[in-house]
mmCIF file of N, CA and C in Angstrom:
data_model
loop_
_atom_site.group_PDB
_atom_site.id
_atom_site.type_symbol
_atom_site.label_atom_id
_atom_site.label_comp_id
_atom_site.label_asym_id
_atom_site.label_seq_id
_atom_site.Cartn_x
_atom_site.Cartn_y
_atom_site.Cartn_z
ATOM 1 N N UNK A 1 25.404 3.988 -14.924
ATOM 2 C CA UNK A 1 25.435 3.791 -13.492
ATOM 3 C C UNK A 1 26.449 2.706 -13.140
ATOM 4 N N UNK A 2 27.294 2.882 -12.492
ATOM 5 C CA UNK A 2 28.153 1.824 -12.095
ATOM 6 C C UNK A 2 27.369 0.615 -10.987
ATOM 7 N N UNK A 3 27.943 -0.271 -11.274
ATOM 8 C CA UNK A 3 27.412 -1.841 -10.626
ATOM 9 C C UNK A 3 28.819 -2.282 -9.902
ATOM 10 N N UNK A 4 28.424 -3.312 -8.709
ATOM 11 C CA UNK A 4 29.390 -4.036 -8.224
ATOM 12 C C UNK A 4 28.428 -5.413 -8.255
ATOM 13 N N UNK A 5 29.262 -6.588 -8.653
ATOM 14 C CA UNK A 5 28.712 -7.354 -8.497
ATOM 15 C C UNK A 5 29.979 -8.488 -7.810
ATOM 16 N N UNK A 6 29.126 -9.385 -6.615
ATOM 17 C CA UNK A 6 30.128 -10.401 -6.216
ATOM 18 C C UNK A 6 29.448 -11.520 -6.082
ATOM 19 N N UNK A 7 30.016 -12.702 -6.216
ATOM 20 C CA UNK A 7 29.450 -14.345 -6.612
ATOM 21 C C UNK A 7 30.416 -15.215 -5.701
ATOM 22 N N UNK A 8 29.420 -16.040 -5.008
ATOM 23 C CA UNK A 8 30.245 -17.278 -4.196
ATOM 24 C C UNK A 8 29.702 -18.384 -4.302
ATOM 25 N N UNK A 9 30.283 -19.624 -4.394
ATOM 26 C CA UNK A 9 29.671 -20.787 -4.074
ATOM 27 C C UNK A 9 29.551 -21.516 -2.918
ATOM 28 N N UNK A 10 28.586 -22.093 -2.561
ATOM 29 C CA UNK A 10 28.447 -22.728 -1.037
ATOM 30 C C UNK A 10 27.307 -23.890 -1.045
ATOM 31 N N UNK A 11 27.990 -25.193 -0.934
ATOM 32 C CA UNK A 11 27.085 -26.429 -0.766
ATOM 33 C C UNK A 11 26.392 -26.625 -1.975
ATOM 34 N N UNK A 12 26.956 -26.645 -3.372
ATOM 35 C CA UNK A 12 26.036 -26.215 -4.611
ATOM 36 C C UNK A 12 25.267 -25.663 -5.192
ATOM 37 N N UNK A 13 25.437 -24.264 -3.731
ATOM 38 C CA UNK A 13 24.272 -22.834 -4.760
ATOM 39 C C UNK A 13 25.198 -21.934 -4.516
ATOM 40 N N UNK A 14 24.949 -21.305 -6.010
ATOM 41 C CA UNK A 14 25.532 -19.585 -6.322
ATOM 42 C C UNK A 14 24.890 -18.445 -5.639
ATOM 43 N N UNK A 15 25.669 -17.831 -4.805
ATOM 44 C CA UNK A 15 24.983 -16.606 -4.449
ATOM 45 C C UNK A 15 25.541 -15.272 -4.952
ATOM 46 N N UNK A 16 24.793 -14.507 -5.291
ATOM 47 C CA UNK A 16 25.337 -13.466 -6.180
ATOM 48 C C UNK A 16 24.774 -12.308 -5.237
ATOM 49 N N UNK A 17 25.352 -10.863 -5.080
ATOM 50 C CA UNK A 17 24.912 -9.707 -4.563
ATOM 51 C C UNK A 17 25.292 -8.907 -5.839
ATOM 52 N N UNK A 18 24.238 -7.796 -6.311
ATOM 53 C CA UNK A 18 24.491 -6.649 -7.073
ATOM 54 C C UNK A 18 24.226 -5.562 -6.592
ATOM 55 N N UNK A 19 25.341 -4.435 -6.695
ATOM 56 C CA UNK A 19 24.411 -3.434 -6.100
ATOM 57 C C UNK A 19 24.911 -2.268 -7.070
ATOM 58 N N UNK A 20 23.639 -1.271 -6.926
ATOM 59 C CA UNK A 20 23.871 -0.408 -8.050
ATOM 60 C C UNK A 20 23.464 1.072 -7.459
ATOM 61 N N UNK A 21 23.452 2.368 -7.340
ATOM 62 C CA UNK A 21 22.935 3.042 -6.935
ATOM 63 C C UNK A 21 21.685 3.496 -7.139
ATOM 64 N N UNK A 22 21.223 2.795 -8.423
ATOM 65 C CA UNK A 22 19.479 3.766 -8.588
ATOM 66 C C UNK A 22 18.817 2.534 -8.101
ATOM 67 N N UNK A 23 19.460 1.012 -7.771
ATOM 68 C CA UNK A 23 18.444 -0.053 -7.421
ATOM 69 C C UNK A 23 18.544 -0.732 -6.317
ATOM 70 N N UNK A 24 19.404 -0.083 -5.546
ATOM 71 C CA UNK A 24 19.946 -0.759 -4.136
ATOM 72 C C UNK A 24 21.187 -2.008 -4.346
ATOM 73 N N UNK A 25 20.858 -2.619 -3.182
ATOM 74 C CA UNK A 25 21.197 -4.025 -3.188
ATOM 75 C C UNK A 25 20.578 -5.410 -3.128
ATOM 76 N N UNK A 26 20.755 -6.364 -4.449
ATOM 77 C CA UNK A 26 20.101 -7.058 -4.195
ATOM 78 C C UNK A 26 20.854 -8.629 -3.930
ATOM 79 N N UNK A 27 20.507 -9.474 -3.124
ATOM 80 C CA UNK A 27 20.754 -10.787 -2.734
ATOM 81 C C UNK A 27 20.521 -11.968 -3.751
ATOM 82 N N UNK A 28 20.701 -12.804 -4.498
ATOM 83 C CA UNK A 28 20.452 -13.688 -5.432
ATOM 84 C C UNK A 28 21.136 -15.054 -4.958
ATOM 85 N N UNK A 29 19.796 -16.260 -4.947
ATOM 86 C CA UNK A 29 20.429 -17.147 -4.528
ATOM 87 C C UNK A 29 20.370 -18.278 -6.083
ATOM 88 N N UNK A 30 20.922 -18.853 -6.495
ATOM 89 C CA UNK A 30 20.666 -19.776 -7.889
ATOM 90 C C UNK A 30 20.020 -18.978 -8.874
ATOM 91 N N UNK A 31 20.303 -17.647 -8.909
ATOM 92 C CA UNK A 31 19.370 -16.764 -10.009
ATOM 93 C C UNK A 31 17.937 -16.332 -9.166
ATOM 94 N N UNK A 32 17.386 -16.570 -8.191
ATOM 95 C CA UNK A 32 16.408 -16.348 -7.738
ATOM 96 C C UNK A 32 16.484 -14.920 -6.690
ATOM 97 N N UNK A 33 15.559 -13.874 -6.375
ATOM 98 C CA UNK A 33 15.907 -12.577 -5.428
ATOM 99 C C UNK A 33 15.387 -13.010 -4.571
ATOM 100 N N UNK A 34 16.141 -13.053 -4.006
ATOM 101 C CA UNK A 34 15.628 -13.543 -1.860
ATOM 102 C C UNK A 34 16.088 -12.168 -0.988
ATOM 103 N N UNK A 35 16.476 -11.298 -1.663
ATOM 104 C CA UNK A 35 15.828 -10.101 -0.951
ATOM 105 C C UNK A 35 17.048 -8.709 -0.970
ATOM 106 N N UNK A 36 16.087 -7.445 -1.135
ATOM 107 C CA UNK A 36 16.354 -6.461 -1.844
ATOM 108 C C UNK A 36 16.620 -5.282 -0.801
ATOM 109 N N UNK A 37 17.493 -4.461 -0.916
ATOM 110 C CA UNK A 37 17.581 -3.172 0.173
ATOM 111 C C UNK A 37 18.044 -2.355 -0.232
ATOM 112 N N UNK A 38 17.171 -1.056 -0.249
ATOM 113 C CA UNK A 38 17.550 -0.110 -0.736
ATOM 114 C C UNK A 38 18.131 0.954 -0.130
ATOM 115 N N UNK A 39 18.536 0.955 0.688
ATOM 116 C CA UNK A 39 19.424 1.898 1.941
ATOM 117 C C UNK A 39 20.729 2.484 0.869
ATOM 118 N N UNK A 40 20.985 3.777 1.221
ATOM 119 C CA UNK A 40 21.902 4.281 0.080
ATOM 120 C C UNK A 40 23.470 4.540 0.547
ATOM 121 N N UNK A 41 23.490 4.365 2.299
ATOM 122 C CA UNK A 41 25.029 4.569 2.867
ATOM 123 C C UNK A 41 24.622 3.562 3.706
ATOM 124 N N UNK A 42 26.083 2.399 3.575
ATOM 125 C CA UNK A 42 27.088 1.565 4.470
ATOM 126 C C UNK A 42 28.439 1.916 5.219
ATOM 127 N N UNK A 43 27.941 2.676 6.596
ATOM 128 C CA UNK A 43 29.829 2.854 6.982
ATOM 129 C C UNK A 43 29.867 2.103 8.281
ATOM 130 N N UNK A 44 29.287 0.762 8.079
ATOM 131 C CA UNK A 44 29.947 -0.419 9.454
ATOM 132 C C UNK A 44 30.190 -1.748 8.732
ATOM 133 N N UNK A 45 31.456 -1.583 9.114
ATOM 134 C CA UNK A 45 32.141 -3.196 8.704
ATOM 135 C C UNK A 45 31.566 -4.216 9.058
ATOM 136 N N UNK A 46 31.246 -4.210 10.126
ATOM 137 C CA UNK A 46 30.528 -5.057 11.519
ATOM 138 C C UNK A 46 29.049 -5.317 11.475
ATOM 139 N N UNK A 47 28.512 -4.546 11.019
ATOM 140 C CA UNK A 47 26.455 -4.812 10.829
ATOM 141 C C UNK A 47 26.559 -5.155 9.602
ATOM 142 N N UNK A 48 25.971 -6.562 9.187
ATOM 143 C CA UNK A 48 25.184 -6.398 7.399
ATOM 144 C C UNK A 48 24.386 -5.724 7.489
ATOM 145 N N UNK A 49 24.149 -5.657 6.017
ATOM 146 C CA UNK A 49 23.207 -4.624 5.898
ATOM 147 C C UNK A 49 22.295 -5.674 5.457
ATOM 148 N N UNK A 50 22.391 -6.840 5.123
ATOM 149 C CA UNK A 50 21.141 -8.075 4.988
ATOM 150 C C UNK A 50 21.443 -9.294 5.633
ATOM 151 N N UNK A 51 20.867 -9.919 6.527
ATOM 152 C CA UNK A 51 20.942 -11.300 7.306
ATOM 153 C C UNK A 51 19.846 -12.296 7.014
ATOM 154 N N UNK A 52 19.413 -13.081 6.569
ATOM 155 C CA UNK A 52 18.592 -14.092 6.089
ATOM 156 C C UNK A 52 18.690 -15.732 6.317
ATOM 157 N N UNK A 53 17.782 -16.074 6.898
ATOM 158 C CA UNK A 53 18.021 -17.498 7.250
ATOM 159 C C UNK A 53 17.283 -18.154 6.055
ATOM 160 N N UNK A 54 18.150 -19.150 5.548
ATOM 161 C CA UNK A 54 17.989 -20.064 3.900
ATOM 162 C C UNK A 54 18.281 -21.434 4.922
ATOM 163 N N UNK A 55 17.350 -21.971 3.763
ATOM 164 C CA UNK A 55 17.405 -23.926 4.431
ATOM 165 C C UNK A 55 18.206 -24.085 3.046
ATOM 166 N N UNK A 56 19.466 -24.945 3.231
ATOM 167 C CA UNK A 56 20.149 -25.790 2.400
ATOM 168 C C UNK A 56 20.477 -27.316 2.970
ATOM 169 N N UNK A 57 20.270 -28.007 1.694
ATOM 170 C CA UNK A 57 20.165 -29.461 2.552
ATOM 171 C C UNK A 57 19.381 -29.542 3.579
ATOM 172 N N UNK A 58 18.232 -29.368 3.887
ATOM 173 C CA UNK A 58 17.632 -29.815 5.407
ATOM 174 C C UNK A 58 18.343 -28.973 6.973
ATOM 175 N N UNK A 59 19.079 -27.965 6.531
ATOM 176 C CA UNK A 59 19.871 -27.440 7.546
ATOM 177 C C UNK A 59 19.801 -25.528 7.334
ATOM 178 N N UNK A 60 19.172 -25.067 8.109
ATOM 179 C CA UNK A 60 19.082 -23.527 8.290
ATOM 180 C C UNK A 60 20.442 -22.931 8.630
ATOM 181 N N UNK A 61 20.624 -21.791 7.839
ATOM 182 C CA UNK A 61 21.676 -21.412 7.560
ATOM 183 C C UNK A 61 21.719 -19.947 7.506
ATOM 184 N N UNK A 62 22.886 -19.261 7.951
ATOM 185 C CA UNK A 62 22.388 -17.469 7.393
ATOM 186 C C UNK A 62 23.514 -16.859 6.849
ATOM 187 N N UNK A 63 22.294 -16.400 6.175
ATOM 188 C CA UNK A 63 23.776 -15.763 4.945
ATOM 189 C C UNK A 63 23.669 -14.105 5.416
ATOM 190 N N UNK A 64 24.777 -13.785 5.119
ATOM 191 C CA UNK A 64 24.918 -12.324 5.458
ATOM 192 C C UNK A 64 25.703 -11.475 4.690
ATOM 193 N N UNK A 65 25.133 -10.405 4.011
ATOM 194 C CA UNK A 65 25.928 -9.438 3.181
ATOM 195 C C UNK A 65 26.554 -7.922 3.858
ATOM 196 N N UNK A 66 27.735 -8.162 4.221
ATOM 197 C CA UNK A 66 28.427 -7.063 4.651
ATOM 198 C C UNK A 66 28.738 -5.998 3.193
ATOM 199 N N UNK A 67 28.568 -4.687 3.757
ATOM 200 C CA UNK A 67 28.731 -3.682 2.318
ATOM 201 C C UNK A 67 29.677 -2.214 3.687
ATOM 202 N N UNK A 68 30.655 -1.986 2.894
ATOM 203 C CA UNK A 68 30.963 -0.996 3.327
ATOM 204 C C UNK A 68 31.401 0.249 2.168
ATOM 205 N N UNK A 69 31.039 1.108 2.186
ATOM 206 C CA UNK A 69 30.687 2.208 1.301
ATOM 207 C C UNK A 69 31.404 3.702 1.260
ATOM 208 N N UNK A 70 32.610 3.779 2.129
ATOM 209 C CA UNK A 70 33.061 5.669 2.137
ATOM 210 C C UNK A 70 33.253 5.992 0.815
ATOM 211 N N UNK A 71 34.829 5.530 0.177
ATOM 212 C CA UNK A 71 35.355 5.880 -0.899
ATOM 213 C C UNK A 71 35.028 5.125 -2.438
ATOM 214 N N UNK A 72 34.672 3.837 -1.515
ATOM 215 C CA UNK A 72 34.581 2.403 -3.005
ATOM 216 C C UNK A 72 33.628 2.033 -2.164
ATOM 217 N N UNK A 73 32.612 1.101 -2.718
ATOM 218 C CA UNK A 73 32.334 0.227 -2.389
ATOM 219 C C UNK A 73 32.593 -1.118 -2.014
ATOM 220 N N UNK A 74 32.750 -1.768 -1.080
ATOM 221 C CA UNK A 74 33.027 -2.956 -0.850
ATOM 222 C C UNK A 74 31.979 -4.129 -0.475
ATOM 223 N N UNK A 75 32.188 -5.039 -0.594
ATOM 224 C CA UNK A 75 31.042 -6.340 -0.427
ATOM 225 C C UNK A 75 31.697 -7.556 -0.119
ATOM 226 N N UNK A 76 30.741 -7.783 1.252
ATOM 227 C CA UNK A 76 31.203 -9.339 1.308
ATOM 228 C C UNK A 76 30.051 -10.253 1.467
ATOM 229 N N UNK A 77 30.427 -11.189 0.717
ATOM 230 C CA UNK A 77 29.203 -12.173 2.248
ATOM 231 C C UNK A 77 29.540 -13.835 2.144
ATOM 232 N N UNK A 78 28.695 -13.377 3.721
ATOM 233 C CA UNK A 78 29.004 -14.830 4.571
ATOM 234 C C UNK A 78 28.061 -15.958 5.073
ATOM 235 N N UNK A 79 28.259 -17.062 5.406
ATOM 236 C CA UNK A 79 27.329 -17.562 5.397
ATOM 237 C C UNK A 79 27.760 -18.297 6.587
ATOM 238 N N UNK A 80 27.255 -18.707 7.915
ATOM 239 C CA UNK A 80 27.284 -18.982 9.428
ATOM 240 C C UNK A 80 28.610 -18.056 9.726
ATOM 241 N N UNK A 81 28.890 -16.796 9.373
ATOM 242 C CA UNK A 81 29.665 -16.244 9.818
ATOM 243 C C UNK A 81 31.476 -16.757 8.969
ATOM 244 N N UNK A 82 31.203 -17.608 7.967
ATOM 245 C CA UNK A 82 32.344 -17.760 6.894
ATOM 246 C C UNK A 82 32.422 -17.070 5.773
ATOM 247 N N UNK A 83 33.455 -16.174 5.353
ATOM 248 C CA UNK A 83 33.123 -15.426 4.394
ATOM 249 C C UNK A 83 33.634 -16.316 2.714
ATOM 250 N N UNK A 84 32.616 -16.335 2.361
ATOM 251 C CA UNK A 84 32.277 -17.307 0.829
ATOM 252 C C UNK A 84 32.749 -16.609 -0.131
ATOM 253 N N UNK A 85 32.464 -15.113 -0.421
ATOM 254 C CA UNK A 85 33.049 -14.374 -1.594
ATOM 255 C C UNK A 85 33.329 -12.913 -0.759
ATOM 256 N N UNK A 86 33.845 -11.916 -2.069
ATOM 257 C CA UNK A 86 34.013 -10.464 -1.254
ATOM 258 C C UNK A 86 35.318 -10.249 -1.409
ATOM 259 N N UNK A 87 34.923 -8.897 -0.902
ATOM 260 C CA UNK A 87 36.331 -7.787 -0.875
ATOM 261 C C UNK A 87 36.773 -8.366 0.724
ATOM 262 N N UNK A 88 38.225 -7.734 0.769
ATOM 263 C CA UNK A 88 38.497 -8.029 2.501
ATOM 264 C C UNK A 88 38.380 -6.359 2.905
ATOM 265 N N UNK A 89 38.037 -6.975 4.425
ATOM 266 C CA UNK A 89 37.651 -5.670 4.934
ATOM 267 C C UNK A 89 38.550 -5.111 5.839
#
């Protein structure tokens, strides 16, 4: 099964997204799953397909995983709307 996997750093935590087709997509913050989606087509640049508010440092924050899906898969994500790792879209 093919995998995409993408990794960013932000304020001293790793965030990792994997996504695979038999297991969805999943969100990883320091090695930990903060949350999983199994939806099987992405065709909007513009909607994540996961938005999550994380406290870092004492300060709420949202991270967001953009996936767009026709030909390749692509992945980004962002966090207050800055994109941290990823493909460009």
């Amino acid at each position: 099964m093919p995998k995409k996997e993408v990794k960013g750093e932000f304020e001293g935590n790793t965030f990792e997204v994997l996504n695979t087709w038999k297991d969805g997509l999943k969100l990883f913050r320091n090695g930990d799953l903060i949350e999983h989606n199994q939806d099987k087509i992405s065709v909007s640049k513009n909607k994540p397909i996961i938005s999550k508010t994380i406290t870092i440092d004492n300060a709420d924050r949202i991270v967001e995983v953009f996936v767009y899906a026709v030909f390749r898969v692509k992945i980004q994500i962002k966090i207050d709307g800055v994109k941290i790792a990823g493909d460009k879209f």
